[in-house]
Amino acid sequence: MTNAAPVSARRDLTHAPLLVAARGGTPSHVPVWFMRQAGRSLPEYREVRAGVPMLQACFTPDLACEITLQPVRRHGVDAAILFSDIVVPLAAAGVDLDIVPGTGPVVASPVRSAADVAALPALDPAQVEPVAQTVRLLVRELGRTPLIGFAGAPFTLASYLVEGGPSRHHERTKALMHSDPDTWHALLDHLAGVTLEFLRVQVAAGVDAVQLFDSWAGALSEADYRRFVLPHSRRVLSGLADAGVPRIHFGVGTGELLGAMREAGADVVGADWRVPLDEAARRVGPGAAVQGNLDPAILFAGWDVVEAEVRRIVAEGRAADGHIFNLGHGVLPETDPTVLTRVVELVHSLEPGRR
Amino acid sequence: MTNAAPVSARRDLTHAPLLVAARGGTPSHVPVWFMRQAGRSLPEYREVRAGVPMLQACFTPDLACEITLQPVRRHGVDAAILFSDIVVPLAAAGVDLDIVPGTGPVVASPVRSAADVAALPALDPAQVEPVAQTVRLLVRELGRTPLIGFAGAPFTLASYLVEGGPSRHHERTKALMHSDPDTWHALLDHLAGVTLEFLRVQVAAGVDAVQLFDSWAGALSEADYRRFVLPHSRRVLSGLADAGVPRIHFGVGTGELLGAMREAGADVVGADWRVPLDEAARRVGPGAAVQGNLDPAILFAGWDVVEAEVRRIVAEGRAADGHIFNLGHGVLPETDPTVLTRVVELVHSLEPGRR
């Protein structure tokens, strides 16, 4: 792994609304993108993915580039998010795992001991060269639209490795962190290294922002989060402090953790639909932007309901030092994509907060 | 349905620690029970359930009584909780549903329109006579140990009916509440009637407390909870105000809703592991007891960790106007039951809060 500052191929997008809002400035309009905007809600996505396994799609630059571009073309969102998966850097490093349709990532040999942790491979940047290539293709194609890089946070990666796959209760993960903190911290330290390396590769290739997804962090109490997770997420986020790109940090069900996730080094903290953005802004404190809050289930409730919710969220977002419009979780597969396009148009028509 | 006050066969258990704590008094020791204490973690449970479908077990008084008693005998907990399932009153009323092992309740004809709601059957007390009989058997067997009655709350029942089964995102449920509030409120009103009737039957048969489980309420924002759910949960809980039994109300992931769940008419509000009990006490306000907070996953972390967590929770519980020790969610199936027994012994050895 290299500790050198990444050499960036980034475009100068100083006035892009997403980046202005992430810095806490006043954007020309409220920027909007959707978590999982590239994916199963789009027929053009289902078409190009037909017969192509998920990991193969992530490691095929032309295809990953096309999938990343699809929602930008269709919806006119203010950012592309790199099509990837949380386990991509682990798979690239040589961890034996697969993404099983209908289940999620399945790890061949779960990681549960100090020896298992010691045997985990580091990530060599060359192993994610296809991802770097995807980013370079995207930077050329995207024009003035920012590209958000993507990685799973150490805790979420650890849960997949310890449980051997998706878990509802994370009992083995929590048991390990509490019963063997040395092994736990060694595991998280290793994963922070992998994650940081993966994001540095993306930054060097030209992404304009990064989102660190801690999908499962909401399963933890604040005390456990602070003790067992925050130092490692901070290592990732602070390791990118010199990169000059906004760092977005999100997990679902993290109402109790918003302040701690900000402390981990986030410039933008994502909130789900349980905490309104004015309250989220209060919890993250001054100087951080917020993102999220539209319940993806609301997109099924008809336009009048969607419109009222969008207006509420934009109004509440004005209380924050920067607001990026987004869902409070990923787009659900059955979502009608035409509703997403209308949301973008509506958000763009509303007045952003001024500072 | 009858609106007459239930004629109760309840024992006089004025000094039972569970009931003292629920009233905000000083119990002789901190009372403890475990959500899902009667269930798959016990080999004696797996033995008596072998080959017996879940709903059949719930409607067989001798068996439901035995299952309810097992954890009381084994662990010495301070309360039995009636062995039942959230969908029992719906099944009793004639809704075509089944509990599918590994999946959960599956409803033959999902409820999604005003006509569907109008066609829902009411609950005749005679239809849950086997449950009343189970309660009467238990009251005889339990001696001085209180029996907690059990029902699912209207929102959680509605989610099963609208989705047709367990749902991760509740998108059809949320779409219905927002897009067709009249139908939604008619549905919740009907389910509140069924739930209230079911709990009145249990009270009349002799239960000493009730727990209203709103398993999925944590999927809602506070605003949606207050608008679409609280009035109906309140109808259930206030309908039991004359019954003289403490009303416990719990849902997982409800950190943002604790105050509202108290307002719905709970005497005891359950918290999951994300909100410490001193903070839960602050959120529910004075005059209500709290319950919960031990992460069921912690039971897998070894005794030293469990002991430290139990001591923390009992200490934090002293900040509340009444504390009932419990998990922050149900016992997980793989739990070692000997750990639960040790937890009971430890809780009983610790000093309760004084008031």
XYZ file of C-alpha atoms in Angstrom:
710
model
C 0.000 0.000 0.000
C 1.173 3.487 -0.741
C 0.834 6.398 1.627
C 1.676 8.980 -1.007
C -0.956 11.625 -1.711
C -2.925 10.499 -4.737
C -2.156 12.126 -8.044
C -5.553 13.263 -9.195
C -7.007 13.419 -12.673
C -9.968 15.343 -11.304
C -11.822 17.925 -13.325
C -12.281 21.448 -12.014
C -15.948 21.398 -11.007
C -15.827 24.216 -8.478
C -19.367 25.367 -9.214
C -21.026 21.955 -9.493
C -24.020 22.137 -7.128
C -23.126 18.846 -5.431
C -19.656 20.059 -4.535
C -20.805 23.529 -3.524
C -23.435 22.052 -1.199
C -20.937 19.567 0.220
C -18.660 22.487 1.129
C -21.549 24.308 2.796
C -21.855 26.998 0.127
C -24.943 28.163 -1.752
C -25.392 26.064 -4.902
C -27.213 27.342 -7.997
C -29.836 24.685 -7.258
C -30.314 21.948 -4.669
C -28.217 19.028 -5.917
C -29.888 15.634 -6.068
C -28.792 12.062 -6.620
C -30.174 8.727 -5.479
C -28.438 5.902 -3.681
C -28.650 2.839 -5.975
C -29.743 5.104 -8.838
C -27.771 2.779 -11.119
C -29.551 -0.502 -10.759
C -32.616 -2.662 -10.945
C -35.225 0.092 -11.216
C -33.948 0.881 -14.727
C -34.963 -1.349 -17.659
C -31.791 -0.306 -19.497
C -29.804 -1.599 -16.518
C -31.582 -4.952 -16.478
C -30.888 -5.199 -20.190
C -27.128 -4.671 -20.021
C -26.767 -6.804 -16.867
C -28.690 -9.780 -18.315
C -26.519 -12.855 -17.833
C -23.615 -10.897 -16.335
C -22.809 -11.714 -12.686
C -22.569 -8.713 -10.364
C -18.832 -8.911 -9.653
C -18.048 -9.401 -13.313
C -20.055 -6.250 -14.096
C -18.069 -4.292 -11.490
C -14.770 -5.370 -13.044
C -15.750 -4.677 -16.672
C -14.951 -0.999 -17.301
C -17.133 -0.437 -20.366
C -20.126 -2.019 -18.685
C -19.617 -0.406 -15.276
C -19.204 2.943 -17.037
C -22.424 2.473 -19.025
C -24.373 1.439 -15.904
C -23.029 4.434 -13.995
C -24.063 6.786 -16.802
C -27.587 5.435 -17.289
C -29.289 7.314 -14.413
C -27.401 10.512 -15.245
C -28.755 10.421 -18.781
C -32.245 9.428 -17.750
C -32.850 11.533 -14.646
C -30.462 14.477 -14.996
C -29.156 13.904 -11.474
C -26.363 16.112 -10.167
C -23.925 13.275 -9.634
C -23.013 9.886 -10.936
C -22.092 7.259 -8.383
C -19.571 4.663 -9.425
C -21.279 1.331 -10.059
C -19.575 -0.986 -7.614
C -20.306 -3.215 -4.656
C -19.193 -3.120 -1.066
C -17.216 -6.360 -1.446
C -15.378 -5.337 -4.635
C -12.039 -4.495 -2.934
C -12.148 -7.742 -0.923
C -12.849 -9.791 -4.027
C -10.091 -7.921 -5.862
C -7.616 -8.624 -3.042
C -8.333 -12.327 -3.348
C -10.874 -13.041 -0.601
C -12.926 -16.008 -1.788
C -16.470 -14.646 -2.010
C -19.331 -14.332 -4.417
C -22.429 -12.180 -4.718
C -25.333 -14.613 -4.833
C -28.498 -13.199 -6.468
C -31.295 -12.909 -3.907
C -28.878 -13.404 -1.006
C -25.949 -11.002 -1.256
C -22.248 -11.504 -0.622
C -21.303 -14.991 0.566
C -17.810 -15.517 1.976
C -16.281 -18.995 1.532
C -14.235 -18.945 4.775
C -15.610 -16.664 7.479
C -13.054 -14.630 9.443
C -13.329 -15.275 13.178
C -9.853 -15.631 14.691
C -6.587 -13.728 14.919
C -5.119 -16.229 12.453
C -7.983 -15.622 10.023
C -7.334 -11.882 10.245
C -3.590 -12.302 9.777
C -4.257 -14.339 6.652
C -6.401 -11.632 5.025
C -4.769 -10.252 1.896
C -3.958 -6.561 1.507
C -5.200 -4.723 -1.561
C -2.679 -3.984 -4.274
C -3.881 -1.022 -6.377
C -3.202 -3.041 -9.502
C -5.946 -5.440 -8.424
C -8.560 -2.720 -8.833
C -7.159 -1.301 -12.037
C -10.454 -2.115 -13.850
C -12.207 0.166 -11.364
C -9.646 2.923 -11.973
C -10.202 2.464 -15.674
C -13.973 2.755 -15.185
C -13.436 6.025 -13.342
C -11.218 7.363 -16.123
C -13.819 6.442 -18.749
C -16.513 8.127 -16.676
C -14.572 11.322 -16.144
C -14.356 11.650 -19.928
C -18.053 10.897 -20.476
C -19.599 12.884 -17.635
C -18.799 16.414 -18.782
C -19.680 18.747 -15.898
C -21.404 16.103 -13.739
C -19.411 15.050 -10.664
C -18.585 11.404 -10.068
C -18.897 10.027 -6.551
C -16.538 7.217 -5.599
C -17.770 4.406 -3.455
C -16.584 2.035 -0.758
C -18.049 0.031 2.092
C -16.880 1.031 5.563
C -14.737 -1.285 7.703
C -17.575 -2.352 10.024
C -19.884 -3.382 7.215
C -17.098 -5.281 5.463
C -16.233 -6.944 8.766
C -19.812 -8.067 9.287
C -19.848 -9.838 5.920
C -16.497 -11.485 6.646
C -17.329 -12.567 10.202
C -20.883 -13.745 9.523
C -19.957 -15.281 6.181
C -22.730 -13.345 4.451
C -25.594 -10.951 5.119
C -26.832 -11.122 8.697
C -29.937 -9.783 10.351
C -28.600 -9.659 13.893
C -24.803 -9.573 13.415
C -24.418 -11.783 16.484
C -21.055 -13.298 15.559
C -19.719 -9.871 14.648
C -20.845 -8.313 17.896
C -19.630 -11.308 19.883
C -16.183 -10.992 18.298
C -15.862 -7.257 18.931
C -16.791 -7.637 22.565
C -15.097 -10.930 23.414
C -11.850 -10.455 21.507
C -11.270 -6.721 20.994
C -7.652 -7.254 19.877
C -8.686 -9.481 16.998
C -11.577 -7.150 16.225
C -9.390 -4.064 16.021
C -6.821 -5.946 13.930
C -9.602 -6.911 11.522
C -11.006 -3.393 11.317
C -7.520 -1.932 10.940
C -6.858 -4.258 8.045
C -10.180 -3.400 6.425
C -9.607 0.320 6.924
C -6.350 -0.128 5.005
C -8.100 -1.936 2.165
C -10.886 0.649 2.036
C -8.523 3.597 2.105
C -6.402 2.093 -0.646
C -9.500 1.444 -2.762
C -10.756 5.006 -2.356
C -7.307 6.445 -3.061
C -7.268 4.556 -6.333
C -10.623 6.093 -7.213
C -9.484 9.568 -6.205
C -6.297 9.209 -8.225
C -8.370 8.156 -11.232
C -10.552 11.232 -10.936
C -13.624 10.881 -8.695
C -14.919 14.212 -7.376
C -16.319 13.021 -4.054
C -16.490 9.753 -2.145
C -19.259 8.048 -0.240
C -18.289 5.645 2.533
C -21.255 3.328 3.100
C -21.530 1.813 6.543
C -24.669 -0.103 5.674
C -24.908 -1.945 8.993
C -23.564 0.661 11.442
C -27.133 1.341 12.552
C -27.123 -2.076 14.225
C -24.769 -0.689 16.883
C -25.307 1.433 19.956
C -23.441 4.716 19.978
C -21.111 3.412 22.713
C -20.160 0.357 20.660
C -19.848 2.434 17.497
C -17.472 4.845 19.189
C -15.360 2.116 20.727
C -15.246 -0.474 17.972
C -15.894 1.321 14.695
C -15.347 5.074 14.712
C -11.501 4.947 14.975
C -11.325 2.799 11.849
C -13.829 4.805 9.814
C -11.859 7.873 10.881
C -8.650 6.318 9.567
C -10.311 5.947 6.164
C -11.873 9.399 6.075
C -8.904 11.255 7.520
C -6.671 9.364 5.110
C -8.516 11.209 2.361
C -8.304 14.636 3.995
C -5.528 15.639 1.612
C -7.457 14.469 -1.450
C -9.559 17.585 -1.815
C -12.817 15.682 -2.347
C -15.895 15.851 -0.087
C -16.373 12.764 2.037
C -19.971 11.568 2.377
C -20.720 9.009 5.093
C -23.986 7.094 5.351
C -25.646 4.204 7.084
C -29.291 3.289 7.554
C -30.867 3.428 11.025
C -28.080 5.659 12.301
C -30.137 8.317 14.063
C -28.178 7.790 17.285
C -24.841 7.872 15.440
C -25.068 10.981 13.264
C -22.832 13.070 15.506
C -20.275 10.285 15.828
C -20.253 9.703 12.067
C -19.519 13.377 11.565
C -16.671 13.080 14.097
C -15.297 10.189 12.035
C -14.363 12.807 9.454
C -17.391 13.183 7.199
C -18.020 16.421 5.345
C -21.531 15.249 4.507
C -23.552 12.921 6.744
C -26.413 10.918 5.283
C -29.631 10.403 7.255
C -32.355 7.881 6.603
C -36.074 8.724 6.687
C -36.351 8.426 10.470
C -34.562 11.692 11.258
C -35.666 14.889 9.470
C -32.818 16.930 8.021
C -33.198 19.884 10.378
C -32.789 17.479 13.298
C -29.973 15.666 11.476
C -28.241 19.034 11.018
C -28.549 19.638 14.741
C -27.052 16.216 15.507
C -24.091 16.533 13.136
C -23.402 20.062 14.306
C -22.301 23.139 12.375
C -19.958 22.878 9.425
C -21.221 19.593 7.970
C -23.711 19.125 5.163
C -26.534 16.598 5.261
C -28.001 14.275 2.665
C -30.985 11.951 2.469
C -34.307 11.506 4.266
C -36.764 10.699 1.441
C -38.177 7.276 2.319
C -37.732 5.122 -0.808
C -41.112 3.533 -0.023
C -42.771 6.948 -0.491
C -41.968 6.726 -4.205
C -44.768 4.128 -4.407
C -47.400 6.448 -2.907
C -48.341 8.577 -5.919
C -47.055 11.948 -7.078
C -48.987 14.206 -4.707
C -47.477 12.443 -1.719
C -44.009 12.442 -3.257
C -44.230 16.129 -4.063
C -45.239 17.056 -0.510
C -42.390 14.999 0.927
C -39.825 16.493 -1.454
C -40.938 20.016 -0.540
C -40.778 19.195 3.174
C -37.277 17.787 2.869
C -35.935 20.715 0.851
C -37.448 23.110 3.405
C -35.926 21.205 6.342
C -32.607 20.908 4.516
C -32.271 24.712 4.529
C -31.492 24.431 8.252
C -28.262 22.585 7.438
C -24.844 23.879 6.453
C -25.316 22.322 3.028
C -28.004 19.994 1.715
C -27.722 17.274 -0.915
C -31.116 15.809 -1.793
C -31.223 12.015 -1.689
C -33.249 9.086 -0.508
C -32.888 7.793 3.024
C -31.837 4.401 1.607
C -31.257 2.895 -1.839
C -33.800 2.941 -4.669
C -36.038 -0.123 -4.310
C -36.048 -2.451 -7.338
C -39.777 -2.004 -8.114
C -39.566 1.789 -8.184
C -41.044 3.500 -11.241
C -38.051 5.390 -12.660
C -40.262 8.115 -14.118
C -41.039 9.171 -10.545
C -37.315 9.612 -9.872
C -37.026 11.859 -12.913
C -39.918 14.005 -11.649
C -38.265 14.241 -8.229
C -35.124 15.608 -9.857
C -37.138 18.212 -11.776
C -39.001 19.244 -8.648
C -35.894 19.490 -6.475
C -34.226 21.624 -9.141
C -37.203 23.993 -9.143
C -36.979 24.698 -5.406
C -34.922 27.370 -3.716
C -31.761 26.137 -1.988
C -30.762 27.381 1.458
C -28.584 30.519 1.364
C -25.476 31.183 3.436
C -67.379 -7.116 20.346
C -68.187 -6.159 23.906
C -67.235 -2.873 25.474
C -67.969 -4.043 28.981
C -65.094 -3.896 31.442
C -63.532 -7.335 31.584
C -64.323 -9.495 34.553
C -60.919 -10.464 35.781
C -59.716 -13.695 37.319
C -56.454 -12.012 38.231
C -54.473 -12.955 41.280
C -53.484 -10.323 43.803
C -49.789 -9.904 43.062
C -49.365 -6.424 44.521
C -45.784 -7.022 45.575
C -44.571 -8.913 42.522
C -41.403 -7.078 41.411
C -42.551 -6.847 37.798
C -45.776 -5.094 38.766
C -44.132 -2.871 41.358
C -41.523 -1.725 38.822
C -44.199 -1.189 36.169
C -46.024 1.127 38.590
C -42.803 3.062 39.280
C -42.369 1.739 42.820
C -39.338 0.164 44.454
C -39.390 -3.598 43.872
C -37.668 -6.089 46.209
C -35.361 -6.857 43.297
C -35.006 -5.735 39.697
C -37.538 -7.821 37.757
C -36.316 -9.598 34.650
C -37.877 -11.466 31.759
C -36.819 -11.990 28.174
C -38.760 -11.347 25.006
C -39.097 -14.725 23.212
C -37.960 -16.497 26.391
C -40.360 -19.292 25.442
C -38.951 -20.525 22.197
C -36.238 -22.003 20.103
C -33.322 -21.412 22.473
C -34.771 -24.080 24.804
C -34.276 -27.780 23.986
C -37.428 -28.598 25.968
C -39.324 -26.223 23.669
C -37.969 -27.808 20.512
C -38.982 -31.176 21.927
C -42.627 -30.318 22.616
C -42.989 -28.342 19.365
C -41.578 -31.122 17.181
C -44.067 -31.743 14.386
C -46.579 -29.200 15.713
C -47.174 -26.182 13.484
C -46.882 -22.804 15.181
C -50.540 -21.791 14.984
C -51.659 -25.194 16.198
C -49.353 -24.811 19.208
C -50.854 -21.405 19.989
C -54.386 -22.842 19.951
C -53.612 -25.939 22.071
C -53.999 -24.853 25.710
C -52.003 -27.638 27.363
C -49.107 -27.158 24.978
C -49.144 -23.355 25.001
C -49.285 -23.484 28.807
C -46.314 -25.860 28.990
C -44.266 -23.729 26.570
C -45.090 -20.582 28.532
C -43.990 -22.239 31.781
C -40.699 -23.684 30.507
C -38.572 -20.522 30.807
C -40.112 -19.697 34.195
C -39.058 -23.087 35.546
C -35.658 -22.991 33.935
C -34.548 -19.401 34.428
C -36.573 -18.184 37.408
C -37.659 -15.105 35.474
C -40.047 -12.636 37.116
C -42.765 -13.057 34.533
C -44.187 -15.541 32.114
C -45.231 -14.242 28.740
C -48.118 -15.954 27.037
C -46.897 -18.131 24.184
C -48.663 -16.698 21.169
C -47.990 -15.078 17.849
C -48.799 -11.676 16.462
C -51.179 -13.130 13.878
C -53.142 -15.359 16.318
C -56.197 -13.051 16.595
C -56.316 -12.619 12.811
C -56.136 -16.362 12.249
C -58.780 -16.878 14.945
C -61.080 -14.341 13.291
C -60.853 -16.247 10.051
C -58.233 -14.409 8.006
C -56.655 -16.971 5.700
C -53.000 -17.022 6.733
C -50.311 -19.426 7.819
C -46.998 -19.161 9.641
C -44.445 -20.631 7.276
C -41.274 -21.899 9.002
C -38.267 -19.837 7.942
C -40.487 -17.137 6.416
C -43.109 -16.005 8.925
C -46.788 -15.187 8.500
C -48.049 -15.460 4.934
C -51.467 -13.990 4.127
C -53.438 -15.657 1.316
C -55.195 -12.463 0.130
C -53.330 -9.240 0.905
C -55.469 -6.321 2.081
C -54.988 -3.287 -0.138
C -58.355 -1.647 -0.841
C -61.334 -0.242 1.016
C -63.293 -3.326 -0.057
C -60.569 -5.605 1.333
C -60.734 -3.747 4.633
C -64.528 -3.888 4.751
C -64.348 -7.647 4.241
C -62.034 -8.228 7.204
C -63.714 -10.248 9.922
C -64.105 -8.945 13.466
C -62.889 -11.081 16.334
C -65.511 -12.891 18.382
C -64.115 -13.674 21.855
C -65.288 -17.263 21.456
C -62.783 -17.641 18.603
C -59.869 -17.175 21.008
C -61.343 -19.295 23.779
C -58.328 -21.679 23.585
C -56.123 -18.694 24.412
C -58.354 -17.768 27.366
C -58.150 -21.359 28.503
C -54.347 -21.255 28.247
C -54.326 -18.151 30.434
C -56.579 -19.817 33.017
C -54.323 -22.880 33.101
C -51.285 -20.649 33.524
C -52.771 -18.583 36.316
C -53.231 -21.821 38.275
C -49.720 -23.081 37.529
C -47.723 -19.880 37.975
C -48.144 -19.325 41.700
C -46.786 -15.854 42.468
C -45.240 -15.252 39.041
C -47.101 -12.684 36.924
C -48.319 -13.568 33.461
C -47.903 -11.036 30.670
C -50.506 -11.087 27.934
C -49.480 -10.482 24.382
C -50.713 -8.912 21.157
C -49.280 -7.378 18.035
C -50.055 -3.705 17.521
C -52.287 -2.483 14.685
C -49.450 -1.184 12.504
C -47.508 -4.428 12.613
C -50.626 -6.478 11.873
C -51.432 -4.086 9.034
C -47.993 -4.531 7.523
C -48.447 -8.320 7.372
C -51.906 -7.923 5.842
C -50.933 -5.291 3.278
C -47.626 -6.826 2.239
C -48.986 -10.365 2.381
C -46.129 -11.443 4.630
C -42.946 -10.193 6.265
C -41.464 -7.208 4.474
C -38.102 -5.535 4.706
C -39.141 -2.136 3.410
C -42.933 -2.063 3.986
C -43.332 -0.182 0.714
C -46.917 -1.244 0.012
C -47.894 -0.462 3.598
C -46.335 2.979 3.498
C -47.751 3.650 0.044
C -51.244 2.772 1.278
C -51.066 4.957 4.394
C -49.889 7.958 2.403
C -51.895 7.538 -0.787
C -55.207 6.416 0.722
C -55.369 7.616 4.333
C -59.088 6.810 4.618
C -58.580 3.164 3.780
C -55.490 3.106 5.987
C -57.286 4.484 9.012
C -60.229 2.126 8.421
C -57.789 -0.783 8.379
C -55.974 0.340 11.522
C -59.260 1.041 13.260
C -60.442 -2.473 12.486
C -57.176 -3.978 13.693
C -57.239 -1.888 16.859
C -60.657 -3.393 17.551
C -59.372 -6.927 17.014
C -56.315 -6.295 19.177
C -58.286 -4.701 21.971
C -60.785 -7.534 21.974
C -57.972 -10.105 22.059
C -56.265 -8.377 24.984
C -59.543 -7.983 26.858
C -60.079 -11.727 26.582
C -56.621 -12.276 28.069
C -57.249 -9.762 30.840
C -60.598 -11.332 31.663
C -58.914 -14.735 31.839
C -56.355 -13.435 34.291
C -53.187 -11.948 32.773
C -51.393 -9.521 35.105
C -49.899 -7.214 32.477
C -49.974 -6.903 28.716
C -47.311 -6.242 26.132
C -48.336 -4.647 22.871
C -45.636 -5.468 20.314
C -45.280 -3.049 17.441
C -42.472 -5.012 15.840
C -42.212 -2.845 12.754
C -43.040 0.621 14.127
C -39.334 1.467 13.973
C -39.639 1.528 10.190
C -41.588 4.791 10.479
C -40.562 8.380 11.011
C -42.001 10.011 14.097
C -44.243 12.203 11.930
C -45.730 9.191 10.153
C -46.023 7.251 13.406
C -47.949 10.087 15.024
C -50.260 10.588 12.071
C -50.914 7.024 10.941
C -50.301 4.747 13.929
C -50.393 6.427 17.318
C -54.182 7.074 17.387
C -54.852 3.382 16.823
C -52.296 2.082 19.317
C -53.781 4.586 21.756
C -57.229 3.156 21.181
C -55.909 -0.274 22.183
C -53.944 0.905 25.203
C -56.535 3.355 26.484
C -59.161 0.675 26.006
C -57.329 -1.263 28.706
C -57.000 1.679 31.084
C -59.818 0.299 33.230
C -58.298 -3.170 33.372
C -55.839 -2.425 36.133
C -52.904 -4.113 34.416
C -49.666 -2.407 33.351
C -49.409 -1.861 29.632
C -45.967 -2.489 28.112
C -45.312 -1.227 24.590
C -42.304 -2.199 22.515
C -40.880 -2.051 19.046
C -37.347 -2.463 17.730
C -35.506 0.512 16.244
C -37.896 2.955 17.895
C -35.388 5.408 19.369
C -37.141 8.324 17.669
C -40.588 7.109 18.782
C -40.146 6.417 22.500
C -41.923 9.584 23.597
C -44.767 9.018 21.150
C -45.155 5.389 22.235
C -45.469 6.580 25.811
C -48.116 9.073 24.680
C -50.007 6.189 23.084
C -50.802 5.084 26.615
C -47.946 2.831 27.695
C -47.064 2.453 31.376
C -43.788 0.769 30.392
C -41.924 1.559 27.180
C -39.428 -0.950 25.795
C -36.161 0.220 24.230
C -33.843 -1.760 22.023
C -30.051 -1.789 22.463
C -29.509 1.451 20.552
C -30.818 3.753 23.274
C -29.479 3.373 26.839
C -32.176 3.279 29.508
C -31.236 6.581 31.116
C -31.705 8.227 27.733
C -34.865 6.161 27.104
C -36.195 7.396 30.462
C -35.527 10.970 29.373
C -37.369 10.391 26.090
C -40.447 8.756 27.628
C -40.590 11.402 30.356
C -41.464 11.087 34.030
C -44.011 8.599 35.259
C -43.310 5.759 32.850
C -41.112 2.728 33.444
C -38.620 1.422 30.899
C -37.663 -2.069 29.807
C -35.005 -3.600 27.579
C -31.648 -2.574 26.134
C -29.541 -5.745 26.443
C -28.486 -6.578 22.889
C -29.431 -10.236 22.332
C -26.220 -10.615 20.318
C -24.196 -9.799 23.449
C -25.306 -13.147 24.921
C -22.873 -14.756 22.443
C -19.867 -12.760 23.681
C -18.897 -14.673 26.819
C -19.864 -14.155 30.435
C -17.493 -11.315 31.305
C -18.971 -9.177 28.554
C -22.524 -10.128 29.477
C -21.904 -9.323 33.134
C -20.517 -5.881 32.352
C -23.480 -5.098 30.105
C -26.024 -6.298 32.670
C -24.419 -4.134 35.354
C -24.384 -1.124 33.020
C -28.041 -1.553 32.163
C -29.169 -1.970 35.769
C -27.174 1.149 36.702
C -28.688 3.164 33.842
C -32.142 1.796 34.638
C -32.005 3.461 38.057
C -32.519 6.789 36.254
C -36.008 5.672 35.208
C -39.311 5.749 37.063
C -39.316 1.969 37.121
C -37.043 -0.529 35.371
C -37.841 -4.005 34.071
C -34.752 -5.827 32.874
C -35.091 -7.344 29.414
C -33.355 -7.760 26.120
C -33.578 -5.075 23.459
C -35.145 -7.638 21.101
C -36.182 -11.297 21.263
C -33.887 -14.146 22.341
C -32.027 -15.384 19.256
C -32.535 -19.083 18.459
C -28.847 -20.045 18.899
C -28.604 -18.492 22.370
C -27.158 -20.719 25.101
C -30.014 -20.833 27.643
C -27.592 -21.265 30.572
C -26.429 -17.697 29.904
C -29.994 -16.464 30.298
C -30.246 -18.208 33.663
C -27.033 -16.535 34.820
C -28.359 -13.163 33.685
C -31.438 -13.646 35.859
C -29.271 -14.528 38.865
C -27.049 -11.519 38.306
C -29.930 -9.082 37.834
C -31.519 -10.365 41.019
C -28.289 -9.745 42.938
C -28.140 -6.064 41.966
C -29.732 -3.165 43.811
C -32.866 -1.725 42.207
C -33.414 2.017 41.937
C -35.204 3.519 44.954
C -38.021 6.048 44.851
